[in-house]
C-alpha positions as MATLAB code, in Angstrom:
seq = 'MHRGGRVDMSRSGPFAAERNIFGSLVAASQRQNANSRKVWTGGHGERSDFTTILPQEISLVIFGMLDAESLFHTTRVCHAWRDLLEDAVSIWKRHYITISHYCPMEVEKNRLEGFSLKAIVMKNYVLSRQKRAWSQGVFSYIRSISALPAWRMCPMDVETWGGILQGELNRSSW';
ca = [
      16.146   -8.973    3.012;
      19.027   -6.655    4.306;
      22.701   -8.446    4.990;
      25.136   -6.299    7.021;
      23.204   -2.827    5.391;
      22.619   -4.290    1.398;
      19.517   -5.535   -0.037;
      20.221   -9.296   -0.340;
      19.433  -10.472   -4.099;
      20.087  -13.854   -4.003;
      16.533  -15.244   -3.106;
      14.427  -17.161   -5.194;
      10.627  -16.377   -6.204;
       8.386  -15.166   -6.979;
      10.309  -11.646   -8.013;
      13.049  -13.559   -8.815;
      13.537  -11.612  -12.519;
      13.099   -8.429  -10.841;
      15.252   -8.675   -8.086;
      18.067   -9.757  -10.488;
      16.657   -6.077  -12.880;
      16.855   -4.690   -8.991;
      20.172   -5.818   -8.744;
      22.066   -5.275  -12.001;
      20.791   -1.395  -11.647;
      22.239   -1.042   -8.003;
      25.315   -2.813   -8.990;
      25.966   -0.137  -12.227;
      25.028    2.761   -9.976;
      27.568    1.741   -7.799;
      30.183    0.614  -10.026;
      29.836    4.315  -12.009;
      30.395    6.130   -8.510;
      33.114    4.293   -7.671;
      34.859    4.686  -10.505;
      34.409    8.565  -10.604;
      32.706    9.627   -6.641;
      30.235   11.636   -9.099;
      26.122   11.009   -9.019;
      24.818    9.540  -12.217;
      23.467   12.522  -13.812;
      20.246   12.478  -17.128;
      21.364   14.911  -20.019;
      20.097   17.981  -18.374;
      22.260   17.814  -15.451;
      19.943   17.182  -13.057;
      20.003   13.456  -10.046;
      18.872   10.161  -11.663;
      17.985    7.279  -10.231;
      15.811    4.264  -11.546;
      12.432    5.879  -10.317;
      13.635    8.389  -13.278;
      14.677    5.623  -15.406;
      11.904    3.162  -15.107;
       8.622    2.697  -15.776;
       6.353    3.812  -12.362;
       5.199    0.231  -12.307;
       8.194   -1.228  -12.682;
       9.536    1.377   -9.652;
       6.773    0.251   -7.483;
       7.070   -3.477   -8.164;
      10.883   -3.020   -6.620;
       9.384   -1.415   -3.504;
       6.864   -4.005   -2.943;
       9.710   -5.962   -2.237;
      11.221   -4.209    0.647;
       9.280   -5.184    3.543;
       7.057   -2.300    5.751;
       9.672   -1.427    7.897;
      12.663   -0.735    4.727;
       9.535    0.956    3.670;
      10.003    3.758    6.432;
      13.595    4.380    5.249;
      12.984    4.360    1.955;
      10.262    7.366    2.064;
      13.506    9.042    3.697;
      15.291    9.098    0.876;
      14.280   11.725   -1.242;
      11.190   13.853   -2.499;
      10.472   11.556   -5.415;
      10.779    8.342   -4.323;
       8.568    9.914   -0.354;
       5.410   10.663   -3.605;
       5.507    7.519   -6.001;
       4.884    5.764   -1.920;
       2.731    8.146   -0.288;
       0.046    6.894   -1.975;
       0.740    3.204   -3.885;
      -2.284    1.498   -2.210;
      -0.934   -1.670   -3.823;
       2.862   -1.266   -1.333;
       0.585   -1.067    1.593;
      -2.066   -3.351    1.732;
       0.484   -6.656    2.378;
       1.685   -4.459    5.006;
      -2.009   -3.717    5.879;
      -3.535   -7.098    5.961;
      -0.649   -8.368    8.405;
      -0.534   -6.250   10.845;
      -4.404   -6.127   10.904;
      -4.273   -9.503   11.391;
      -1.918   -8.821   15.007;
      -3.648   -5.040   15.997;
      -7.191   -4.897   14.809;
      -8.062   -2.644   17.385;
      -5.418   -0.268   16.596;
      -6.105   -0.547   12.978;
      -9.397    0.176   12.950;
      -9.642    2.800   15.024;
      -6.816    4.678   12.898;
      -8.960    4.128   10.117;
     -11.810    5.321   11.278;
      -9.442    8.274   12.263;
      -9.034    8.653    8.283;
      -5.465    7.505    8.313;
      -3.947    6.287    5.253;
      -3.219    2.697    4.684;
       0.837    3.689    4.900;
       0.282    6.102    7.627;
      -1.248    3.292    9.880;
       0.933    0.476    9.088;
       3.950    3.267   10.056;
       1.734    3.689   13.780;
       1.328   -0.433   14.083;
       4.318   -1.767   12.132;
       5.943   -2.085   15.771;
       2.967   -2.815   17.479;
       2.244   -5.557   15.530;
       6.339   -7.163   14.920;
       6.032   -7.389   19.420;
       2.847   -9.151   18.748;
       3.564  -11.413   16.291;
       6.723  -12.137   18.399;
       4.804  -13.145   21.842;
       1.603  -14.986   19.815;
       4.979  -17.215   18.359;
       6.303  -17.800   21.631;
       9.575  -16.096   20.937;
       9.869  -15.293   24.613;
       8.440  -18.236   26.038;
      11.718  -19.820   26.629;
      13.626  -16.485   27.906;
      16.152  -17.905   30.469;
      18.583  -14.293   30.821;
      17.740  -10.473   30.078;
      21.052  -10.960   27.513;
      18.288  -13.476   25.733;
      16.258  -11.138   25.389;
      15.479   -8.825   21.707;
      16.997   -6.452   20.841;
      14.438   -4.554   19.320;
      12.232   -2.625   21.542;
       9.392   -2.997   23.072;
       5.507   -0.615   23.965;
       2.547   -1.354   25.731;
      -0.037   -3.904   24.627;
      -3.733   -3.889   26.310;
      -5.695   -5.889   28.701;
      -6.353   -8.328   25.724;
      -3.325   -8.835   24.332;
      -2.424   -8.866   27.346;
      -4.434  -11.998   27.547;
      -3.926  -13.540   24.438;
      -0.786  -13.864   24.971;
      -0.735  -15.806   28.425;
      -3.199  -18.290   26.760;
      -1.128  -18.949   23.921;
       1.694  -19.217   26.846;
      -1.202  -21.621   29.348;
      -1.814  -23.774   26.101;
       1.957  -23.672   24.680;
       3.473  -25.517   27.856;
       0.023  -28.194   27.494;
       1.860  -29.813   25.350;
];
């Protein structure tokens, strides 16, 4: 989704029209900022962004196109974006389903402790990413330490390592 720190709007798919709208808004904002070096303000002098201009439903569709890691960063941009995304179940549900597939015990524990979907996704994202990579065989044929992924690793339980070992045994028997 990102290339060099910028959102990639060139992909086609179910939200292609929304990506084009979002891309146009971002481009217009960048042109405005490049020309005047001022933050675009609304009629009353307050700061405005696309979430204050567009209906909330469209803003949520735009945020829904982001991956989980980008959403984490988005919630830290400003209070308005954090508040908008805090209880947006539709945004976090897709990531929750993916994470619960790879981290069922951790997700169930967090759910029983009363964490929100957002909190569960944020707490288990790195672990699910790591488990997914192991299950897909990303680490099966590492030739040197420099070939290891740059992202951080985290501890896993015995059941997870057993599943990883079984997957590696199945891969090596092909």
